[in-house]
PDB file of C-alpha atoms and ligand atoms in Angstrom:
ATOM      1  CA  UNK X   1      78.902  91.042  89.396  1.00 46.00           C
ATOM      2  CA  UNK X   2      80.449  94.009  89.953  1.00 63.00           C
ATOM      3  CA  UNK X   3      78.496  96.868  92.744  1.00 73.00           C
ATOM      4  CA  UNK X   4      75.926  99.408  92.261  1.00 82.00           C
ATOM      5  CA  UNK X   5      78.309 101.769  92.883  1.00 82.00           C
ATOM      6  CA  UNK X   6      80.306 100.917  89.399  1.00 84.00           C
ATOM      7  CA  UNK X   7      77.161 100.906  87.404  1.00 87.00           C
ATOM      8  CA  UNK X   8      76.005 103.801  88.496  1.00 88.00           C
ATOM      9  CA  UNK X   9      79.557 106.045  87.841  1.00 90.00           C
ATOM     10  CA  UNK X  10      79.208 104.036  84.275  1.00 91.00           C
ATOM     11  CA  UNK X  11      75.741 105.518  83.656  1.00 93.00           C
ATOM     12  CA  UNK X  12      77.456 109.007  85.225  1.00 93.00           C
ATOM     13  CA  UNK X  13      80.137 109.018  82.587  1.00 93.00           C
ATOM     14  CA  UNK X  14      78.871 106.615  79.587  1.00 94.00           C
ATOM     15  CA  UNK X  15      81.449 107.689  77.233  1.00 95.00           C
ATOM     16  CA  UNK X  16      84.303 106.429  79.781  1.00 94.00           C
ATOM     17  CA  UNK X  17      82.600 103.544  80.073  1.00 94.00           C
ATOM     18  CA  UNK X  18      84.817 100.934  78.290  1.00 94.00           C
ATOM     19  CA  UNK X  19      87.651 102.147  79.828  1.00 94.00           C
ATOM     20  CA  UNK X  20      86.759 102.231  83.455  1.00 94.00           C
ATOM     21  CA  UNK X  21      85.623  98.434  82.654  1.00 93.00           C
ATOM     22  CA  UNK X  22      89.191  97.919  81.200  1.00 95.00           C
ATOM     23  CA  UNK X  23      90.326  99.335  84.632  1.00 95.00           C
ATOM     24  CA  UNK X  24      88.204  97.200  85.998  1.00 93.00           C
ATOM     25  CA  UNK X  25      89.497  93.785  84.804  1.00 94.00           C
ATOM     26  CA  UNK X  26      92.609  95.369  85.499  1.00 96.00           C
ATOM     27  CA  UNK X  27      92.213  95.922  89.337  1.00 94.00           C
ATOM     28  CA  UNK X  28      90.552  92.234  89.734  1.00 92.00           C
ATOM     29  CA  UNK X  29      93.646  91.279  88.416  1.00 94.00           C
ATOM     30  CA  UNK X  30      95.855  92.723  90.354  1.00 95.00           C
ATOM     31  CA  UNK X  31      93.847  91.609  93.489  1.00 92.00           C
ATOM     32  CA  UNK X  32      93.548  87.968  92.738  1.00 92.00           C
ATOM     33  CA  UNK X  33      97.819  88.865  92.038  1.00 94.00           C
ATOM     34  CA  UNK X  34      97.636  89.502  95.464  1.00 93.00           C
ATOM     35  CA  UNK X  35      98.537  93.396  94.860  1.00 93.00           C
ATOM     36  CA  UNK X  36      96.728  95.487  97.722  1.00 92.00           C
ATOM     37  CA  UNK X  37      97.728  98.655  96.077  1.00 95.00           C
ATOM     38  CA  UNK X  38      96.347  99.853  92.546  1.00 96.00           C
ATOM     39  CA  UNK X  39      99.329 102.786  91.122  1.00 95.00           C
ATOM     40  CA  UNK X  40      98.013 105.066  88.923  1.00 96.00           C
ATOM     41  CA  UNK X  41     101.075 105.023  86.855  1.00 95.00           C
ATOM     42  CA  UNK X  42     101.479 101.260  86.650  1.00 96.00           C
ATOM     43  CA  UNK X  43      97.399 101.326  85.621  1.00 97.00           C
ATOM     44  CA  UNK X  44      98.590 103.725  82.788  1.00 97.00           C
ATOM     45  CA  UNK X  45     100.951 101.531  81.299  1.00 97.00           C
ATOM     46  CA  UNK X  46      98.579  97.851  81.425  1.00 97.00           C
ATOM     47  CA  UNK X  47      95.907  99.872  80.126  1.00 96.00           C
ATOM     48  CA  UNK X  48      98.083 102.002  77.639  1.00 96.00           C
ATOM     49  CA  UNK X  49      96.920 105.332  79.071  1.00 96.00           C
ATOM     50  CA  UNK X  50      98.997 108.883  80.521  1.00 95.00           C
ATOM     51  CA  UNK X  51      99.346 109.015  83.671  1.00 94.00           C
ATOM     52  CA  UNK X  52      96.621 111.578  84.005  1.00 94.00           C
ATOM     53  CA  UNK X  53      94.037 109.588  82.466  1.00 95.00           C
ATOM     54  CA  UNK X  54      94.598 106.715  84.601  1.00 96.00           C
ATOM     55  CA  UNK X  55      94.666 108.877  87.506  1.00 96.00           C
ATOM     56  CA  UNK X  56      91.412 110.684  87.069  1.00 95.00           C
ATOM     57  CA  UNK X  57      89.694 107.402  86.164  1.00 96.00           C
ATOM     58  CA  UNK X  58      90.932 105.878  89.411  1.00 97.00           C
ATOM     59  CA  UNK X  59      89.948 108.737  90.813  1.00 95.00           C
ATOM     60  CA  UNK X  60      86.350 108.706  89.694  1.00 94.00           C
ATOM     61  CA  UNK X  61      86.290 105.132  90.911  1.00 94.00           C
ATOM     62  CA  UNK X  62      87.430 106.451  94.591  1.00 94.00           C
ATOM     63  CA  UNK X  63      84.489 108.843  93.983  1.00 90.00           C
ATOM     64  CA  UNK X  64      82.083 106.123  93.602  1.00 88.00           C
ATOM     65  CA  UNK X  65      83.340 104.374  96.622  1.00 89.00           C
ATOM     66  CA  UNK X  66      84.814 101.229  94.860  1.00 91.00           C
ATOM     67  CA  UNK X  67      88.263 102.694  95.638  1.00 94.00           C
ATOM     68  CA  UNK X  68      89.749 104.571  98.507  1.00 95.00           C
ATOM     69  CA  UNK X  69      92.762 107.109  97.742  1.00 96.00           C
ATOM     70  CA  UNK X  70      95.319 106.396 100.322  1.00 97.00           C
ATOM     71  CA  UNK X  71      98.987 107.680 100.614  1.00 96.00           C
ATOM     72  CA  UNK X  72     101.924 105.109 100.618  1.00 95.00           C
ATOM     73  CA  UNK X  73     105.564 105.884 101.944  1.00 94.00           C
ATOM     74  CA  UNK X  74     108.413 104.980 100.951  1.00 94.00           C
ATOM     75  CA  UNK X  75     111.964 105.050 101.790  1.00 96.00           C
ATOM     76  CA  UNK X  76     113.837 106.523  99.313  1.00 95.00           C
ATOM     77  CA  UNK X  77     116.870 104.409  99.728  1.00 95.00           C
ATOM     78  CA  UNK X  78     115.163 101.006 100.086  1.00 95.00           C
ATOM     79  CA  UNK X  79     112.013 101.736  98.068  1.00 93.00           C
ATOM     80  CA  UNK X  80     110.385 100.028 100.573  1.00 94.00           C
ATOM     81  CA  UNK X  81     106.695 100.634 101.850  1.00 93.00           C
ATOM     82  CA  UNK X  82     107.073 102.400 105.367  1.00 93.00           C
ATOM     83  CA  UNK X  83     102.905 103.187 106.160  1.00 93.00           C
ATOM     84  CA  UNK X  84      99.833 103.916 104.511  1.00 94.00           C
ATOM     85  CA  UNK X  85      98.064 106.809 105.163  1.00 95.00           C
ATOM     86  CA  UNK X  86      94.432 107.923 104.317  1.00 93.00           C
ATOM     87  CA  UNK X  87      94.858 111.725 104.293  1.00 92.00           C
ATOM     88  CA  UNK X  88      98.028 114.005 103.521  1.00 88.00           C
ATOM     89  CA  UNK X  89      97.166 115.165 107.418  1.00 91.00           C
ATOM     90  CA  UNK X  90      98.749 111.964 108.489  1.00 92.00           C
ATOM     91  CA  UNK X  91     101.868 112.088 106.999  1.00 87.00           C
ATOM     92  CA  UNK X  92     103.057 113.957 110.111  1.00 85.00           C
ATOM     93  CA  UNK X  93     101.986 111.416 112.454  1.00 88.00           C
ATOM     94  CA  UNK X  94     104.609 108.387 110.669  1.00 86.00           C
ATOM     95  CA  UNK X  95     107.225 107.765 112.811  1.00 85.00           C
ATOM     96  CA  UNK X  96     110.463 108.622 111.699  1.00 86.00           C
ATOM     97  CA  UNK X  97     111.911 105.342 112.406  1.00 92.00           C
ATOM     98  CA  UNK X  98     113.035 102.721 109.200  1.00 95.00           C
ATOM     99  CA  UNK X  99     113.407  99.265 110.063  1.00 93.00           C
ATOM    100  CA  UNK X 100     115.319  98.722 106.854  1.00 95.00           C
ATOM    101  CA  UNK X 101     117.550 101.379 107.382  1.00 96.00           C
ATOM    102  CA  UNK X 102     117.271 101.118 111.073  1.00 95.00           C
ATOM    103  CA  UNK X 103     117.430 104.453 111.813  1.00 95.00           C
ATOM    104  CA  UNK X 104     115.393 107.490 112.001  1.00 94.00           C
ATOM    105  CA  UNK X 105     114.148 109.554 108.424  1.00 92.00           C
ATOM    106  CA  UNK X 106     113.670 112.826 107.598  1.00 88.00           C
ATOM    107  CA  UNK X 107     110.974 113.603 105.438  1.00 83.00           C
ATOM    108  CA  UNK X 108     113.666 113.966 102.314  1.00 90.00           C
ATOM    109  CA  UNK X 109     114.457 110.744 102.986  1.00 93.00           C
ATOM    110  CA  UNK X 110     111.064 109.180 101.816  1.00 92.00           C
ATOM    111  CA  UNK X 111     108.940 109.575  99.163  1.00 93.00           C
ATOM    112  CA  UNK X 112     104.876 109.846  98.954  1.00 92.00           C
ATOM    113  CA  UNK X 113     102.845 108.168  96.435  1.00 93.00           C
ATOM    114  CA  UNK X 114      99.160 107.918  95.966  1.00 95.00           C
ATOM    115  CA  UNK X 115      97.669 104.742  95.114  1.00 97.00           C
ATOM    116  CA  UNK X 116      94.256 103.393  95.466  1.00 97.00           C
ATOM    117  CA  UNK X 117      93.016 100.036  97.326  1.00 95.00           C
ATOM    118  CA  UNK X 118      89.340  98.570  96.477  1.00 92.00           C
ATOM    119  CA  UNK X 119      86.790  99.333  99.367  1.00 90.00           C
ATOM    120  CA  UNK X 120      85.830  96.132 101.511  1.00 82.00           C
ATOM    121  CA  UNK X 121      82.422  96.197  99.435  1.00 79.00           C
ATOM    122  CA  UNK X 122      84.688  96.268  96.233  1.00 78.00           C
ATOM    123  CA  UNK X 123      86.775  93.195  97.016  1.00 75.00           C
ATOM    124  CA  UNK X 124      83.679  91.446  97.682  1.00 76.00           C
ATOM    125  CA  UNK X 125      82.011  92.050  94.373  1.00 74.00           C
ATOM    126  CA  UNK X 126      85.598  91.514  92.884  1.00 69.00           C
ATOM    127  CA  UNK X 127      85.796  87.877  94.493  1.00 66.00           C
ATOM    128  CA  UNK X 128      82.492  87.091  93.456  1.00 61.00           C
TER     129      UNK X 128
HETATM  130 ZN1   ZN A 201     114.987 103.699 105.165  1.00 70.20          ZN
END
């Protein structure tokens, strides 16, 4: 059974309803996958949506507190996850160094995308 917190942005915006249960499924599925990281434009294409729509339905969900907005980097050459960042505030702070590359990046080198992981409470109610 899924939190409070879902219900309650259901009863907030009834006619989005089916599709933030849609979304739903789709992030349990993802977790029991194993996938940490819900991308707005992979959501779009499971649940045939723009990238818009997914992104301000995820977005409502972060709202509600079932998912937390965080901001993953990549390098660009390796497309590989560097850090995860909560706030665009942090981005500064990542160290410059790539273990894949094994040297140090400049911010052109890497590329910021924002993706959304369930909240601790979230991944309890998703498990259960
Ligand atoms: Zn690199």
């Amino acid at each position: 059974m899924l939190s409070q917190k879902f219900e309650s942005i259901k009863r907030q915006y009834p006619r989005l309803a089916p599709l933030l249960d849609r979304l739903v499924a789709y992030i349990q599925a993802q977790t029991e996958d194993g996938q940490e990281y819900i991308i707005p434009k992979l959501a779009a294409v499971a649940l045939h949506l723009n990238d818009g729509e997914a992104f301000v339905l995820l977005d409502l969900l972060s709202e509600a507190g079932v998912l937390r907005r965080v901001y993953n980097v990549y390098c660009r050459k390796e497309n590989a996850l560097l850090a995860t960042v909560d706030s665009p505030d942090e981005l500064d702070e990542i160290p410059p160094h790539c273990d894949f590359c094994d040297r140090d990046h400049d911010l052109s080198d890497l590329k910021v995308e924002i993706a959304f992981t369930p909240t601790t409470d979230a991944l309890r109610d998703l498990a259960a």
